[in-house]
Amino acid sequence: MTNSRIPGFYNLTIEERRAKLTEVSQQIPEDLLPFTTGGLSSESADHMIENVIGMYALPVGIGLNFMVNGRDVLIPFVIEEPSVVAGASFMAKLARAGGGFTATTTEPLMIGQMQLINVVNMNEARLKIYEHKAELLAIADAIDPILKKFGGGARDLEVRMIEDSPIGPFIVIHLIYDVRDAMGANAVNTACEKLAPQIEAITGGKVHLRILSNLADRRIARARCTISVSELTIGFESFKGETVRDGIIAAWAFAATDPYRAATHNKGIMNGVDAVVIATGNDWRAIEAGAHAYAARSGKYTSLSTWGKDKDGNLVGTLEMPMAVGIVGGATRVHPAAQAAVKLMGVKTASELAEIIVSVGLAQNMAALRALATEGIQRGHMSLHARQVAIAAGASGEMIEKVAAQMVAEKIVRSDRAEELVKEYTGRQINK
Ligand code: MEV
């Protein structure tokens, strides 16, 4: 079984990390090769989108220490922002002591929408659709035999009346579709397009739009973790555990009540969520759209997570959000690095993947809140950011760390200072 605790991983070279990962994950080196090469051939890329001219790379880092539903999992993050992998890994370490993350998912139900316009009698049309529900569901159910074989298919049809809109009243029909291990857009869109003529014949109206909704509120993933106050001070020993816990709860209260803060709070969650969504070749725009629409479902945009304390005084965090991710079809199937990511996590179903992703989102949220509620995020963030500034200023090899450390010590992390330091160090090396 994989052990997601790899002490000292950070201090290894990239080559050593790859070797270690192969060893602890029980993967063969070939399994991890797509991460070395980037994975995607020009030919595959050319079939993926239009007007391809090349590739665009992002770093892949491994999230450590994660235990989700009692199983250790090594998690690939694809992201350009420093501190995210380290922050999530550290919080996963604190969460381990309390049993790690407990995560669940609903059935993988997606919603397809059909906009029915030019209806003479709205109520009559509504009733007629319900009268023909069984036959409409049977048509939708038959469109994807493979999905059906794996237990998916059409589940329900709901009719919504839009009484007032800029074009007057119209009807929206929701097709609820179980997409199993797929993200589901293709199956749902095909089913909606297939049903449209039938619905027009039944109602006398015109089916205008036929498209999946990214507000996937029937396909929810939930995660929970419990952290004792003694764990909370690790790395922040000058703070009392209760102070850190209450600081995190107060930070959450800010996001729960203020949309300006909630947007940033949820952005922190998405730092973790998107990194794994991208690593697995899933559609992160769909996940983003669903997350923020879900956060505004009450009519007021709010936090996707909650933080509070249990009867023993432990910090308890939860995260609940739509999670329309798949492990079959689309880029997940075509991109070798996405396949490698799914394999590395040992994920066998889309629900399992969703449970891991929502746990990462919660860990990431806790990392941001713990830093914000104590010393602020700049110290940790700046030391990593300084390296990027140093590289951009022309530093390479050993000089990166030297320039970055100097800027952090001076509390001046700026490109002009980095350029000066690069010049200084280059001059010193030449004169040696
Ligand atoms: C930065 O990418 C994310 C944070 O702003 C999240 C937050 O404020 O909760 C640190």
CSV table of N, CA and C in Angstrom, one decimal, residues 212-301:
chain,number,residue,atom,x,y,z
A,212,LEU,N,-25.8,21.2,-21.3
A,212,LEU,CA,-25.5,20.8,-19.9
A,212,LEU,C,-25.4,22.1,-19.0
A,213,SER,N,-25.8,22.0,-17.7
A,213,SER,CA,-25.6,23.0,-16.8
A,213,SER,C,-24.3,22.8,-16.0
A,214,ASN,N,-23.5,23.8,-15.9
A,214,ASN,CA,-22.3,23.6,-15.0
A,214,ASN,C,-22.6,23.8,-13.5
A,215,LEU,N,-23.8,24.2,-13.2
A,215,LEU,CA,-24.1,24.2,-11.8
A,215,LEU,C,-24.6,22.8,-11.5
A,216,ALA,N,-23.6,21.9,-11.3
A,216,ALA,CA,-23.8,20.5,-11.1
A,216,ALA,C,-24.2,20.2,-9.6
A,217,ASP,N,-25.3,20.8,-9.2
A,217,ASP,CA,-25.7,20.7,-7.8
A,217,ASP,C,-26.3,19.3,-7.4
A,218,ARG,N,-26.4,18.4,-8.4
A,218,ARG,CA,-26.8,17.0,-8.0
A,218,ARG,C,-25.5,16.1,-7.9
A,219,ARG,N,-24.4,16.7,-8.2
A,219,ARG,CA,-23.1,15.9,-8.2
A,219,ARG,C,-22.2,16.6,-7.3
A,220,ILE,N,-22.4,16.4,-6.0
A,220,ILE,CA,-21.7,17.1,-4.9
A,220,ILE,C,-20.6,16.2,-4.3
A,221,ALA,N,-19.5,16.8,-4.0
A,221,ALA,CA,-18.5,16.2,-3.2
A,221,ALA,C,-18.3,16.9,-1.8
A,222,ARG,N,-18.1,16.1,-0.8
A,222,ARG,CA,-18.0,16.7,0.6
A,222,ARG,C,-16.8,16.2,1.3
A,223,ALA,N,-16.1,17.0,2.0
A,223,ALA,CA,-14.9,16.5,2.8
A,223,ALA,C,-15.0,17.2,4.2
A,224,ARG,N,-14.4,16.4,5.1
A,224,ARG,CA,-14.4,16.9,6.5
A,224,ARG,C,-13.1,16.5,7.1
A,225,CYS,N,-12.5,17.4,8.0
A,225,CYS,CA,-11.3,17.0,8.8
A,225,CYS,C,-11.4,17.6,10.2
A,226,THR,N,-10.7,17.0,11.1
A,226,THR,CA,-10.7,17.4,12.5
A,226,THR,C,-9.2,17.6,12.9
A,227,ILE,N,-8.9,18.7,13.5
A,227,ILE,CA,-7.5,19.0,13.9
A,227,ILE,C,-7.5,19.4,15.4
A,228,SER,N,-6.6,18.8,16.1
A,228,SER,CA,-6.5,19.1,17.6
A,228,SER,C,-5.8,20.4,17.7
A,229,VAL,N,-6.0,21.2,18.8
A,229,VAL,CA,-5.4,22.5,18.9
A,229,VAL,C,-3.9,22.3,19.0
A,230,SER,N,-3.4,21.2,19.6
A,230,SER,CA,-1.9,21.0,19.7
A,230,SER,C,-1.3,20.9,18.3
A,231,GLU,N,-2.0,20.3,17.4
A,231,GLU,CA,-1.4,20.2,16.0
A,231,GLU,C,-1.3,21.6,15.3
A,232,LEU,N,-2.3,22.4,15.7
A,232,LEU,CA,-2.5,23.7,15.0
A,232,LEU,C,-1.3,24.6,15.1
A,233,THR,N,-0.5,24.5,16.2
A,233,THR,CA,0.6,25.4,16.4
A,233,THR,C,1.9,24.9,15.8
A,234,ILE,N,1.9,23.7,15.2
A,234,ILE,CA,3.2,23.2,14.6
A,234,ILE,C,3.6,24.2,13.5
A,235,GLY,N,4.8,24.7,13.7
A,235,GLY,CA,5.4,25.7,12.8
A,235,GLY,C,5.1,27.1,13.3
A,236,PHE,N,4.1,27.3,14.2
A,236,PHE,CA,3.8,28.6,14.7
A,236,PHE,C,3.8,28.5,16.2
A,237,GLU,N,4.9,28.1,16.8
A,237,GLU,CA,5.0,27.8,18.2
A,237,GLU,C,4.8,29.0,19.1
A,238,SER,N,4.9,30.2,18.6
A,238,SER,CA,4.7,31.3,19.5
A,238,SER,C,3.2,31.6,19.7
A,239,PHE,N,2.3,30.9,19.0
A,239,PHE,CA,0.9,31.1,19.1
A,239,PHE,C,0.3,30.0,20.0
A,240,LYS,N,-0.8,30.3,20.7
A,240,LYS,CA,-1.5,29.3,21.4
A,240,LYS,C,-2.5,28.5,20.5
A,241,GLY,N,-2.6,27.2,20.7
A,241,GLY,CA,-3.5,26.4,19.8
A,241,GLY,C,-4.9,27.0,19.7
A,242,GLU,N,-5.5,27.4,20.8
A,242,GLU,CA,-6.8,28.0,20.8
A,242,GLU,C,-6.9,29.2,20.0
A,243,THR,N,-5.8,30.0,20.1
A,243,THR,CA,-5.8,31.3,19.3
A,243,THR,C,-5.8,31.0,17.8
A,244,VAL,N,-5.0,30.0,17.4
A,244,VAL,CA,-5.0,29.7,16.0
A,244,VAL,C,-6.3,29.2,15.6
A,245,ARG,N,-6.9,28.3,16.4
A,245,ARG,CA,-8.2,27.7,16.0
A,245,ARG,C,-9.3,28.8,15.9
A,246,ASP,N,-9.3,29.7,16.9
A,246,ASP,CA,-10.4,30.7,16.9
A,246,ASP,C,-10.1,31.7,15.8
A,247,GLY,N,-8.8,31.9,15.5
A,247,GLY,CA,-8.5,32.8,14.4
A,247,GLY,C,-8.9,32.3,13.1
A,248,ILE,N,-8.8,31.0,12.9
A,248,ILE,CA,-9.3,30.3,11.6
A,248,ILE,C,-10.8,30.4,11.6
A,249,ILE,N,-11.5,30.2,12.7
A,249,ILE,CA,-13.0,30.3,12.7
A,249,ILE,C,-13.4,31.8,12.4
A,250,ALA,N,-12.7,32.7,13.0
A,250,ALA,CA,-13.1,34.1,12.7
A,250,ALA,C,-12.8,34.5,11.2
A,251,ALA,N,-11.7,33.9,10.7
A,251,ALA,CA,-11.4,34.2,9.2
A,251,ALA,C,-12.5,33.6,8.4
A,252,TRP,N,-13.0,32.4,8.7
A,252,TRP,CA,-14.1,31.8,8.0
A,252,TRP,C,-15.4,32.7,8.1
A,253,ALA,N,-15.7,33.2,9.3
A,253,ALA,CA,-16.9,34.0,9.6
A,253,ALA,C,-16.9,35.2,8.6
A,254,PHE,N,-15.7,35.8,8.4
A,254,PHE,CA,-15.5,36.9,7.5
A,254,PHE,C,-16.0,36.5,6.1
A,255,ALA,N,-15.5,35.3,5.6
A,255,ALA,CA,-15.9,34.8,4.3
A,255,ALA,C,-17.4,34.5,4.2
A,256,ALA,N,-17.9,33.9,5.3
A,256,ALA,CA,-19.3,33.5,5.3
A,256,ALA,C,-20.2,34.7,5.2
A,257,THR,N,-19.8,35.8,5.6
A,257,THR,CA,-20.7,37.0,5.6
A,257,THR,C,-20.4,38.0,4.5
A,258,ASP,N,-19.2,38.0,4.0
A,258,ASP,CA,-18.8,39.1,3.1
A,258,ASP,C,-18.3,38.6,1.7
A,259,PRO,N,-19.1,38.9,0.6
A,259,PRO,CA,-18.7,38.3,-0.7
A,259,PRO,C,-17.3,38.7,-1.1
A,260,TYR,N,-16.8,39.9,-0.7
A,260,TYR,CA,-15.5,40.3,-1.2
A,260,TYR,C,-14.4,39.4,-0.6
A,261,ARG,N,-14.6,39.0,0.7
A,261,ARG,CA,-13.7,38.1,1.3
A,261,ARG,C,-14.0,36.6,0.8
A,262,ALA,N,-15.3,36.3,0.6
A,262,ALA,CA,-15.6,34.9,0.1
A,262,ALA,C,-15.0,34.6,-1.2
A,263,ALA,N,-14.9,35.6,-2.1
A,263,ALA,CA,-14.3,35.3,-3.4
A,263,ALA,C,-12.8,34.9,-3.2
A,264,THR,N,-12.1,35.6,-2.3
A,264,THR,CA,-10.7,35.3,-2.1
A,264,THR,C,-10.5,33.9,-1.3
A,265,HIS,N,-11.4,33.7,-0.4
A,265,HIS,CA,-11.4,32.5,0.4
A,265,HIS,C,-11.6,31.3,-0.5
A,266,ASN,N,-12.6,31.4,-1.4
A,266,ASN,CA,-12.9,30.3,-2.3
A,266,ASN,C,-11.8,30.2,-3.4
A,267,LYS,N,-11.1,31.3,-3.7
A,267,LYS,CA,-10.0,31.2,-4.6
A,267,LYS,C,-8.9,30.3,-4.0
A,268,GLY,N,-8.7,30.5,-2.7
A,268,GLY,CA,-7.7,29.6,-2.0
A,268,GLY,C,-8.1,28.1,-2.1
A,269,ILE,N,-9.4,27.9,-2.0
A,269,ILE,CA,-9.9,26.5,-2.1
A,269,ILE,C,-9.6,26.0,-3.5
A,270,MET,N,-9.9,26.8,-4.5
A,270,MET,CA,-9.7,26.5,-5.9
A,270,MET,C,-8.2,26.3,-6.3
A,271,ASN,N,-7.3,26.9,-5.5
A,271,ASN,CA,-5.9,26.7,-5.8
A,271,ASN,C,-5.6,25.2,-5.7
A,272,GLY,N,-6.2,24.5,-4.7
A,272,GLY,CA,-5.9,23.1,-4.6
A,272,GLY,C,-6.8,22.3,-5.5
A,273,VAL,N,-8.0,22.7,-5.6
A,273,VAL,CA,-9.0,21.9,-6.5
A,273,VAL,C,-8.5,21.9,-7.9
A,274,ASP,N,-8.3,23.1,-8.5
A,274,ASP,CA,-7.9,23.2,-9.9
A,274,ASP,C,-6.6,22.5,-10.2
A,275,ALA,N,-5.7,22.5,-9.2
A,275,ALA,CA,-4.4,21.9,-9.5
A,275,ALA,C,-4.5,20.4,-9.8
A,276,VAL,N,-5.5,19.7,-9.1
A,276,VAL,CA,-5.7,18.3,-9.3
A,276,VAL,C,-6.6,18.1,-10.5
A,277,VAL,N,-7.6,19.0,-10.7
A,277,VAL,CA,-8.5,18.9,-11.8
A,277,VAL,C,-7.6,19.0,-13.1
A,278,ILE,N,-6.7,19.9,-13.1
A,278,ILE,CA,-5.9,20.1,-14.3
A,278,ILE,C,-4.9,18.9,-14.5
A,279,ALA,N,-4.3,18.4,-13.4
A,279,ALA,CA,-3.4,17.2,-13.5
A,279,ALA,C,-4.1,16.0,-14.1
A,280,THR,N,-5.4,15.9,-13.9
A,280,THR,CA,-6.2,14.7,-14.3
A,280,THR,C,-6.9,15.0,-15.7
A,281,GLY,N,-6.6,16.1,-16.3
A,281,GLY,CA,-7.1,16.4,-17.6
A,281,GLY,C,-8.6,16.8,-17.6
A,282,ASN,N,-9.1,17.2,-16.5
A,282,ASN,CA,-10.5,17.6,-16.4
A,282,ASN,C,-10.7,19.1,-16.7
A,283,ASP,N,-11.9,19.4,-16.9
A,283,ASP,CA,-12.3,20.8,-17.4
A,283,ASP,C,-12.4,21.7,-16.1
A,284,TRP,N,-11.3,22.5,-15.9
A,284,TRP,CA,-11.3,23.3,-14.7
A,284,TRP,C,-12.2,24.5,-14.8
A,285,ARG,N,-12.6,24.9,-16.0
A,285,ARG,CA,-13.5,26.0,-16.2
A,285,ARG,C,-14.9,25.6,-15.7
A,286,ALA,N,-15.2,24.3,-16.0
A,286,ALA,CA,-16.5,23.8,-15.6
A,286,ALA,C,-16.6,23.7,-14.1
A,287,ILE,N,-15.5,23.3,-13.5
A,287,ILE,CA,-15.4,23.2,-12.0
A,287,ILE,C,-15.5,24.5,-11.3
A,288,GLU,N,-14.8,25.5,-11.9
A,288,GLU,CA,-14.8,26.9,-11.4
A,288,GLU,C,-16.2,27.4,-11.5
A,289,ALA,N,-16.8,27.3,-12.7
A,289,ALA,CA,-18.2,27.8,-12.9
A,289,ALA,C,-19.2,27.2,-11.9
A,290,GLY,N,-19.1,25.9,-11.7
A,290,GLY,CA,-20.0,25.2,-10.8
A,290,GLY,C,-19.7,25.6,-9.3
A,291,ALA,N,-18.5,25.8,-9.0
A,291,ALA,CA,-18.1,26.2,-7.6
A,291,ALA,C,-18.7,27.5,-7.2
A,292,HIS,N,-18.5,28.5,-8.1
A,292,HIS,CA,-18.9,29.8,-7.7
A,292,HIS,C,-20.4,30.0,-7.8
A,293,ALA,N,-21.1,29.3,-8.8
A,293,ALA,CA,-22.5,29.4,-8.8
A,293,ALA,C,-23.1,28.7,-7.6
A,294,TYR,N,-22.5,27.6,-7.1
A,294,TYR,CA,-23.0,26.9,-5.9
A,294,TYR,C,-22.8,27.8,-4.7
A,295,ALA,N,-21.6,28.5,-4.7
A,295,ALA,CA,-21.4,29.4,-3.5
A,295,ALA,C,-22.4,30.6,-3.5
A,296,ALA,N,-23.1,30.8,-4.6
A,296,ALA,CA,-24.1,31.9,-4.6
A,296,ALA,C,-25.5,31.4,-4.6
A,297,ARG,N,-25.7,30.1,-4.3
A,297,ARG,CA,-27.0,29.5,-4.5
A,297,ARG,C,-28.1,30.1,-3.6
A,298,SER,N,-27.7,30.7,-2.4
A,298,SER,CA,-28.7,31.3,-1.6
A,298,SER,C,-29.2,32.6,-2.1
A,299,GLY,N,-28.5,33.1,-3.1
A,299,GLY,CA,-28.8,34.5,-3.6
A,299,GLY,C,-27.7,35.4,-3.1
A,300,LYS,N,-26.9,35.0,-2.2
A,300,LYS,CA,-25.7,35.8,-1.7
A,300,LYS,C,-24.5,34.9,-1.8
A,301,TYR,N,-23.4,35.4,-2.4
A,301,TYR,CA,-22.2,34.7,-2.6
A,301,TYR,C,-21.5,34.5,-1.2
